[in-house]
GROMACS .gro file of C-alpha atoms in nm:
model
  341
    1UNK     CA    1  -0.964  -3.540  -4.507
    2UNK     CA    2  -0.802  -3.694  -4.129
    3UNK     CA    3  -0.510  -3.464  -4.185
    4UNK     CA    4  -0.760  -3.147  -4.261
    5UNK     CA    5  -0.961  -3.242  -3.938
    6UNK     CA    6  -0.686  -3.291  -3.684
    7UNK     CA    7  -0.519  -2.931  -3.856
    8UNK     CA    8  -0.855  -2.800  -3.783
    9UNK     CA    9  -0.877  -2.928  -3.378
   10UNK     CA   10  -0.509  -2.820  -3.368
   11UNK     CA   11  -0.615  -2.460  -3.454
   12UNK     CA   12  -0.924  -2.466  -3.218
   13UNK     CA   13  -0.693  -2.561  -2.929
   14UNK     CA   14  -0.427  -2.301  -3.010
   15UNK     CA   15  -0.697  -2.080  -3.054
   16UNK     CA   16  -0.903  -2.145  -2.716
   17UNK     CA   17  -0.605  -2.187  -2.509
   18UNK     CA   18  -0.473  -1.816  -2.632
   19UNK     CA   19  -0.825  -1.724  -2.525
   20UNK     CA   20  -0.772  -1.878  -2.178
   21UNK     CA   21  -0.472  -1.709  -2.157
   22UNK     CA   22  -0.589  -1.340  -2.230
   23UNK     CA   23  -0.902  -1.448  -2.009
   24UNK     CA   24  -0.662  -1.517  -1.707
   25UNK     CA   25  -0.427  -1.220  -1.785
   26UNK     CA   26  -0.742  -0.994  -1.861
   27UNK     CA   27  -0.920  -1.067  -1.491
   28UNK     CA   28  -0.598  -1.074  -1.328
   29UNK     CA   29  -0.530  -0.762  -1.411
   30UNK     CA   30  -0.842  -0.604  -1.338
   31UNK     CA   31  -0.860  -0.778  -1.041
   32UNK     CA   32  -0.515  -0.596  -0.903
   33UNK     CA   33  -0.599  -0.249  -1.068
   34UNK     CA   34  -0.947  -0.294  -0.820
   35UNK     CA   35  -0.762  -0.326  -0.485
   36UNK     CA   36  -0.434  -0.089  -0.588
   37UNK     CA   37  -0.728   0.188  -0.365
   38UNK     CA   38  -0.877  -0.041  -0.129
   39UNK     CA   39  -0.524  -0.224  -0.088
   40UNK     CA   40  -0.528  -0.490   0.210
   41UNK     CA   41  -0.336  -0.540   0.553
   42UNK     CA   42  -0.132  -0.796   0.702
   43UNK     CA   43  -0.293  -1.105   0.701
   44UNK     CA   44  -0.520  -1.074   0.466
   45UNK     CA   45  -0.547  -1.317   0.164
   46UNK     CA   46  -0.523  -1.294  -0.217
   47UNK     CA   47  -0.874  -1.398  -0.373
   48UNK     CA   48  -0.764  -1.403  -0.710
   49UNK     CA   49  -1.048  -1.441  -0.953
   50UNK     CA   50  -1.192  -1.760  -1.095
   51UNK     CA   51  -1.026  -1.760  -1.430
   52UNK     CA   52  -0.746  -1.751  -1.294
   53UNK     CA   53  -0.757  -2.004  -1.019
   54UNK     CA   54  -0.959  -2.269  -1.225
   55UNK     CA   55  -0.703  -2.267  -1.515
   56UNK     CA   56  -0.384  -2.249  -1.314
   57UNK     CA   57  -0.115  -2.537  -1.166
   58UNK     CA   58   0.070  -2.310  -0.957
   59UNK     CA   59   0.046  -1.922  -0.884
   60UNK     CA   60   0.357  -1.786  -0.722
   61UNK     CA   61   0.431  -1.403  -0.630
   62UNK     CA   62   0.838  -1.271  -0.657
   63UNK     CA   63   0.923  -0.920  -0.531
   64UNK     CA   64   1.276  -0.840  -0.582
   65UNK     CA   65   1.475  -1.111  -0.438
   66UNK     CA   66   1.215  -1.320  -0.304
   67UNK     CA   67   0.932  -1.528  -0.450
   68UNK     CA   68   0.616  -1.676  -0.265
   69UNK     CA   69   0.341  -1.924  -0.348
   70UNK     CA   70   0.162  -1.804  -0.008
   71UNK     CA   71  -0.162  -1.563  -0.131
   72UNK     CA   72  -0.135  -1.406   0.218
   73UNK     CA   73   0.029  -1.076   0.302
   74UNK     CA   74   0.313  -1.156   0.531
   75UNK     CA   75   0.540  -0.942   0.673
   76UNK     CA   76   0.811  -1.166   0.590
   77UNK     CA   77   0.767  -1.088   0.238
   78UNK     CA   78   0.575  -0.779   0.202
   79UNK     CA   79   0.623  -0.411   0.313
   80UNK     CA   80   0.397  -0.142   0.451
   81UNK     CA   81   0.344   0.106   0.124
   82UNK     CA   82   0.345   0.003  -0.201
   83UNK     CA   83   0.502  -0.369  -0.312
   84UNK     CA   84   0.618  -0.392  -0.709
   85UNK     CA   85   0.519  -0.748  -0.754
   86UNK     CA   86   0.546  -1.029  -1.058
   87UNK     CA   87   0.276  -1.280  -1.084
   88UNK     CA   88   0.392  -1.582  -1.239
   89UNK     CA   89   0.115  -1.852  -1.353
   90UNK     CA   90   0.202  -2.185  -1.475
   91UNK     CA   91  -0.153  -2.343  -1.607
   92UNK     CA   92  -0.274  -2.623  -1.638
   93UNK     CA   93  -0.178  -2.720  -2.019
   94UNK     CA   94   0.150  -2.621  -1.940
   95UNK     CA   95   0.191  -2.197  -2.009
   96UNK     CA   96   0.351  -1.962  -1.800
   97UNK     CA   97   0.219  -1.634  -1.744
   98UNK     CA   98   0.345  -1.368  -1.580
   99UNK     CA   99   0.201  -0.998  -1.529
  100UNK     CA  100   0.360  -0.694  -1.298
  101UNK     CA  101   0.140  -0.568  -1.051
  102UNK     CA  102   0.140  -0.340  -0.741
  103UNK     CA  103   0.039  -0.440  -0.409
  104UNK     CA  104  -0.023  -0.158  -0.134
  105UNK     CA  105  -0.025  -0.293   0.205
  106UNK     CA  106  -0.148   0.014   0.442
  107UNK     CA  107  -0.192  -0.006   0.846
  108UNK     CA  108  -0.457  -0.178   1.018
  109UNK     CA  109  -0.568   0.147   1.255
  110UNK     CA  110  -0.691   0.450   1.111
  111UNK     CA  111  -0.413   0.752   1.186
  112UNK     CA  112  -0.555   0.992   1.430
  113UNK     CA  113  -0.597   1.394   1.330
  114UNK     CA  114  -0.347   1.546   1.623
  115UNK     CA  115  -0.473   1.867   1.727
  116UNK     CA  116  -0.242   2.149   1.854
  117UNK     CA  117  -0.250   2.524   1.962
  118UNK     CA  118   0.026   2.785   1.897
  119UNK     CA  119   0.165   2.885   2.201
  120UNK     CA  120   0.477   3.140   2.084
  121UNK     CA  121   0.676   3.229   1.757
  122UNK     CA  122   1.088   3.332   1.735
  123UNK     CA  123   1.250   3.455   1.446
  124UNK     CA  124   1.403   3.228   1.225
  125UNK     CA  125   1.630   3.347   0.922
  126UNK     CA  126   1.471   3.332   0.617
  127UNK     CA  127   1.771   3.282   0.420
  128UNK     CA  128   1.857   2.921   0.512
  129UNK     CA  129   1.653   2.631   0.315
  130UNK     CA  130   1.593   2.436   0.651
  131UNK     CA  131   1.737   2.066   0.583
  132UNK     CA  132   1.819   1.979   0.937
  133UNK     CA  133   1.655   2.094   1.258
  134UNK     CA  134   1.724   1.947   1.562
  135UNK     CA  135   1.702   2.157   2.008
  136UNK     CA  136   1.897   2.065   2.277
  137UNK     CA  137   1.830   2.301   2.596
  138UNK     CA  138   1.744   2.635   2.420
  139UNK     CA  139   1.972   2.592   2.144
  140UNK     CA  140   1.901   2.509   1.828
  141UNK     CA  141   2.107   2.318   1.567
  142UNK     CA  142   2.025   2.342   1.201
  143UNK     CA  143   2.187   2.243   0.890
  144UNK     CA  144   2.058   2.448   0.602
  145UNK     CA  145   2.119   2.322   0.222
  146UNK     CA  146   2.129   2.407  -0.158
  147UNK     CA  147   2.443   2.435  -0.358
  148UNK     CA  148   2.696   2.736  -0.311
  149UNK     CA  149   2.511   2.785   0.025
  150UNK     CA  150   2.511   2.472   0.284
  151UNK     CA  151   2.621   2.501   0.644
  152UNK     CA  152   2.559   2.352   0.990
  153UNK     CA  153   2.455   2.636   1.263
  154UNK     CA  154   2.413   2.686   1.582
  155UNK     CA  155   2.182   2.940   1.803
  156UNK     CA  156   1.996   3.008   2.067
  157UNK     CA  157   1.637   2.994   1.992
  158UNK     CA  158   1.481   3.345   2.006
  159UNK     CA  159   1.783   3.509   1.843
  160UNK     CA  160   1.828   3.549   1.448
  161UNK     CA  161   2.206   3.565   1.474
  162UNK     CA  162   2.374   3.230   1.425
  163UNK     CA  163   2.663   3.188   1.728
  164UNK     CA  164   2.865   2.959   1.513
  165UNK     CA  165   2.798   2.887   1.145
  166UNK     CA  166   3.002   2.603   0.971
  167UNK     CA  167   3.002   2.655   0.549
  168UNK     CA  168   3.037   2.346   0.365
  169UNK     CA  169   3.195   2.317   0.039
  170UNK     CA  170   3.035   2.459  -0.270
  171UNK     CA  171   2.954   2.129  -0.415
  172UNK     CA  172   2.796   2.017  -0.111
  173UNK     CA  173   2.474   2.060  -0.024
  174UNK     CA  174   2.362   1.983   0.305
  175UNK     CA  175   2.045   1.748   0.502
  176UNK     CA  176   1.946   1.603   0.785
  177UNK     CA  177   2.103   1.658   1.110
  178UNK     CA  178   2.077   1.451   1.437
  179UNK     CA  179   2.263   1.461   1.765
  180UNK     CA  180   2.477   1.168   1.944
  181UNK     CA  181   2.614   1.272   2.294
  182UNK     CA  182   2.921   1.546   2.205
  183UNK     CA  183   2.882   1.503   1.809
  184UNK     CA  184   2.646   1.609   1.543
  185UNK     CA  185   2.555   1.365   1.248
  186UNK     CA  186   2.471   1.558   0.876
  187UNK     CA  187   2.376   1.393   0.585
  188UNK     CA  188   2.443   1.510   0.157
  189UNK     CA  189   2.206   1.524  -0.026
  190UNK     CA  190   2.345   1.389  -0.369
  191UNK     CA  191   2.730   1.338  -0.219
  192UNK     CA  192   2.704   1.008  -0.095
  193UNK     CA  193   2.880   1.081   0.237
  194UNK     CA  194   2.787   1.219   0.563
  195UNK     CA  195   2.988   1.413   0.826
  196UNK     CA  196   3.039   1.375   1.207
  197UNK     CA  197   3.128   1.752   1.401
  198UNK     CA  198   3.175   1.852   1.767
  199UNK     CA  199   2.866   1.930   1.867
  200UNK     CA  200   3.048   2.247   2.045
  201UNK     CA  201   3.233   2.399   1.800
  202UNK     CA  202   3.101   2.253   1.488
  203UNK     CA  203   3.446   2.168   1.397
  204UNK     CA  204   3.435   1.861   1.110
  205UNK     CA  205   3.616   1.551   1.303
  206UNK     CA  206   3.560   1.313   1.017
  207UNK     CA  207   3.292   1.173   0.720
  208UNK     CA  208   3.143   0.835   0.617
  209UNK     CA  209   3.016   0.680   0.305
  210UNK     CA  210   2.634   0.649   0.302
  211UNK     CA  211   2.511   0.281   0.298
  212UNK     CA  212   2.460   0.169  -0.053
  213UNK     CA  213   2.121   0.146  -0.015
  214UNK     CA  214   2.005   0.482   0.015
  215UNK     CA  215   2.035   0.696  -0.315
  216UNK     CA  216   1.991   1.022  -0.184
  217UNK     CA  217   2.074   1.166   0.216
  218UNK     CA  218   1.741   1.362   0.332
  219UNK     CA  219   1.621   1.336   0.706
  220UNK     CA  220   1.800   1.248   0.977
  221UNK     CA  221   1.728   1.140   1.335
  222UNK     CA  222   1.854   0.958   1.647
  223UNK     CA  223   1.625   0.691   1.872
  224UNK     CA  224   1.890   0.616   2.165
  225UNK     CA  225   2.051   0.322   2.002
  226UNK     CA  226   2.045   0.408   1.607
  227UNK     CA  227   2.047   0.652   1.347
  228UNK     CA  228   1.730   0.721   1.153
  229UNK     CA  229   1.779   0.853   0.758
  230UNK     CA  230   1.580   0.894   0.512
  231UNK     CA  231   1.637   0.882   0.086
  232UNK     CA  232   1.281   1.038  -0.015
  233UNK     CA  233   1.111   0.668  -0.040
  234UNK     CA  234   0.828   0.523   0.211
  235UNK     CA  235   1.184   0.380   0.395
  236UNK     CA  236   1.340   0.471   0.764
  237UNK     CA  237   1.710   0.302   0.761
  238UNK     CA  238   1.869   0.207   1.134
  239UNK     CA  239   2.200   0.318   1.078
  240UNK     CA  240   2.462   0.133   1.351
  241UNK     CA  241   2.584   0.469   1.499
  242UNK     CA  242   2.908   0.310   1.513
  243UNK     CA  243   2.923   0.288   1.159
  244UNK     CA  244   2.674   0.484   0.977
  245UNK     CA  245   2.732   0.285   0.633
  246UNK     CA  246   2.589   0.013   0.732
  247UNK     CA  247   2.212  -0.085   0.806
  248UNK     CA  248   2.052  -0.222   1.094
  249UNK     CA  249   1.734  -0.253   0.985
  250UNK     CA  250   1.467  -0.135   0.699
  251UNK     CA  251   1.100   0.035   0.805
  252UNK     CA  252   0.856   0.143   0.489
  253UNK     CA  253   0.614   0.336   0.607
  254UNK     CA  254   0.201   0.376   0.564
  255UNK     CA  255  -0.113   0.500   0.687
  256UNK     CA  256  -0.444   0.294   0.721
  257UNK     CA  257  -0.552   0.461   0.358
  258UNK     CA  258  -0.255   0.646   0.204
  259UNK     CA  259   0.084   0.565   0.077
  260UNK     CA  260   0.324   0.779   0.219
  261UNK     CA  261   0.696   0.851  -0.011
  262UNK     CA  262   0.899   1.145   0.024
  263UNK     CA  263   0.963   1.101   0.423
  264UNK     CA  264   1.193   1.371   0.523
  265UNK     CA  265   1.324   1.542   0.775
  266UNK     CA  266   1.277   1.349   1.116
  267UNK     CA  267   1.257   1.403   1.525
  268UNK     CA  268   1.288   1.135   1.769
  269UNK     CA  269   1.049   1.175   2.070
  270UNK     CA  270   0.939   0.950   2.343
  271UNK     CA  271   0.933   0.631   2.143
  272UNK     CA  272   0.774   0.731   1.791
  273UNK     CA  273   0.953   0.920   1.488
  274UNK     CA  274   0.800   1.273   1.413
  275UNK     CA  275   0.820   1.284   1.026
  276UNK     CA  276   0.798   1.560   0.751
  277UNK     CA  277   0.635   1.465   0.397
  278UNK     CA  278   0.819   1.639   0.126
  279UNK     CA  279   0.541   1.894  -0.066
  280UNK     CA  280   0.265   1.822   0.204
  281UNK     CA  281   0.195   2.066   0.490
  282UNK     CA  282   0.178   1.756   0.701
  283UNK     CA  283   0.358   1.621   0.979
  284UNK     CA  284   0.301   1.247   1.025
  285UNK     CA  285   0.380   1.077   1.406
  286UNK     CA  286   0.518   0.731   1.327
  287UNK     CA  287   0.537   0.373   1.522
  288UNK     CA  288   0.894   0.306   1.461
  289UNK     CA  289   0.907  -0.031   1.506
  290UNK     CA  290   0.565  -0.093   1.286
  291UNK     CA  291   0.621   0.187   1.022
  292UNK     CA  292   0.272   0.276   1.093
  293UNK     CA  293   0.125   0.593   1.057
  294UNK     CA  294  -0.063   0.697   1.438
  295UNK     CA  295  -0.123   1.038   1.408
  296UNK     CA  296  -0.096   1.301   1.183
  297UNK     CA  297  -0.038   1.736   1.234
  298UNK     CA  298  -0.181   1.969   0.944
  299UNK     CA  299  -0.034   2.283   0.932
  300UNK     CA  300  -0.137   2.396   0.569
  301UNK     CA  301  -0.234   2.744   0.762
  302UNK     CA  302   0.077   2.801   0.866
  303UNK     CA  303   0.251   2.647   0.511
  304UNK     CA  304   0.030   2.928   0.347
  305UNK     CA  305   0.136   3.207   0.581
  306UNK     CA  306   0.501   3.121   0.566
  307UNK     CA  307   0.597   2.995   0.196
  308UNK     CA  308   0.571   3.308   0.019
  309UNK     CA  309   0.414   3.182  -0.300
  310UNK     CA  310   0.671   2.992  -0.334
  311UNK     CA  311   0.600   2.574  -0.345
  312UNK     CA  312   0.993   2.510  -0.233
  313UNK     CA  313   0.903   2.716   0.063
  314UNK     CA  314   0.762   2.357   0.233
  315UNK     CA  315   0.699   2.289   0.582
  316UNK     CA  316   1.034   2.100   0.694
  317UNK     CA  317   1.172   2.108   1.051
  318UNK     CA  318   1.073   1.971   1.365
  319UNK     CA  319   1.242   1.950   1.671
  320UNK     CA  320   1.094   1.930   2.051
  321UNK     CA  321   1.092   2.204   2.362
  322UNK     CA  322   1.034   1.962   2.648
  323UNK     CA  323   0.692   1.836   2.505
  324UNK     CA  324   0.629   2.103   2.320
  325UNK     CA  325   0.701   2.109   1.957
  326UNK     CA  326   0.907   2.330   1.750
  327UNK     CA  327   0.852   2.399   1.323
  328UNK     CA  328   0.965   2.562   1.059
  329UNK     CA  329   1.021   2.557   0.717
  330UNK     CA  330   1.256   2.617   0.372
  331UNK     CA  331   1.313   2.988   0.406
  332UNK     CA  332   1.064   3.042   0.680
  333UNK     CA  333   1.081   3.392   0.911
  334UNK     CA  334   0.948   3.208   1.198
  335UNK     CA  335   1.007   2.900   1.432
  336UNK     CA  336   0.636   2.787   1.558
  337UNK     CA  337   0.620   2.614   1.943
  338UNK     CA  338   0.300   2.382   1.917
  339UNK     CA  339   0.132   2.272   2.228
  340UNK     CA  340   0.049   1.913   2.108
  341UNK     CA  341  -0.305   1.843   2.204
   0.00000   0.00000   0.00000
């Protein structure tokens, strides 16, 4: 009859401390899925709910690498965007838990709507799927992509014949561009290298491996001391312009509301990073040392006049006249000077 009992409070306490556990992983769960919208900022704290914190020894927090017991959201540990987390619960009769779960982190100040007026229009050859778009003076430098069909030109802005054109190999296909003094800086797309010309003649003087890091080449940019790139995540790498494959210095990138991937072709102006958003007729004006969002362009009226029906038709080129900036797009017939507002 003693042996039936205990048997029966051993199967009581397996059977309330499974409950405890689904409890915990139930309101946890919920609990994460409710702020994934509302998300939080830097220095706010994790109020996890009751069930959990009443039942648990220790809560600690890994992402990637690095693990936490602090319910705060550093900067030291967290990123602007979106933050792939593992919570990992030891309770108090000795379980561990642990559930996945996505923390967004967005920027403290709301991003302002930038106005701007249209102040002139030049042709711009339709046949060149803009990757690259960078001005210096009145002439423009562009590095157009897909495979079969990638080269880095050069015009004067106004005029719809290129003065030098530079064809890349068929199984390249060509990104981002930026400028450094005499040379010109391009990114591949799926290649994994990047190439250095004279900014002159366009002549190749020599290539580079892309940093590890970054999967794919996209945008490219230059802030006075580093390069700027971009892989299609929330991420800005700080390239050492002295050596391109390697990283100065990671920036993710968010509004005060919105998670921002697909960054993409960049312009540095006057201390902030002019960005493109891959599929959105948006241009986004960037804190570079933050990775906060500040302002924000829409140009879906022009997007609609320009892409032809045609969703790879996106807006993607910036580049700046004085203060004045310059857009375009995949296949667009026009170059756009905006007077910023």
């Amino acid at each position: 009859m003693k042996r039936n009992i205990i048997a029966g409070l051993a199967v009581i306490s397996l059977l309330s401390s499974c409950n405890n556990k689904e409890k915990m992983l139930d309101s946890l769960a919920d609990y994460n899925n409710s702020k994934e919208t509302t998300g939080y900022h830097f220095g706010d704290r994790l109020t996890l709910p009751k069930e959990v914190t009443d039942h648990a020894e220790s809560i600690t927090i890994s992402f990637g690498e690095n693990e936490t017991s602090n319910l705060t959201i550093d900067p030291k540990f967290f990123t602007l965007g979106d933050n792939d987390v593992t919570f990992t619960i030891k309770t108090k009769n000795g379980e561990t838990l642990n559930q996945d779960a996505t923390i967004n982190v967005f920027a403290k100040n709301p991003e302002k709507n930038i106005s701007y007026s249209i102040v002139a229009d030049y042709p711009h050859d339709p046949t060149n799927f803009v990757e690259g778009f960078l001005m210096e003076g009145n002439t423009v430098y562009e590095s157009a992509g897909l495979d079969g069909a990638s080269k880095l030109i050069k015009y004067t802005l106004g005029s719809s014949t290129p003065g030098i054109v530079e064809k890349q190999p068929a199984d390249i296909f060509s990104e981002g561009c930026a400028m450094v003094g005499d040379k010109i800086y391009q990114l591949t797309y799926k290649s994994k290298i990047g190439f250095v010309y004279d900014k002159n003649t366009l002549k190749k003087l020599s290539q580079f491996p892309l940093p590890n890091v970054i999967g794919e080449g996209w945008g490219l940019t230059y802030d006075g001391k580093n390069l700027v790139a971009t892989d299609g995540s929330k991420n800005l790498y700080f390239l050492d312009v002295n050596d391109p494959s390697k990283v100065v210095r990671t920036v993710a990138v968010a509004g005060n509301a919105e998670i921002y991937d697909n960054i993409n072709e960049l312009e540095y102006h006057k201390g902030f990073i002019y960005s493109n958003v891959w599929h959105q007729p948006i241009i986004l004006k960037i804190n570079p040392a933050t990775g906060e969002v500040v302002g924000k362009f829409d140009f879906t009226k022009l997007t609609r006049e320009n892409d032809q029906g045609n969703s790879e038709h996106v807006l993607n080129g910036i580049a700046f006249k004085d203060d004045n900036m310059l857009v375009t797009g995949k296949n667009w017939a026009k170059i756009y000077e905006i007077d910023v507002q």
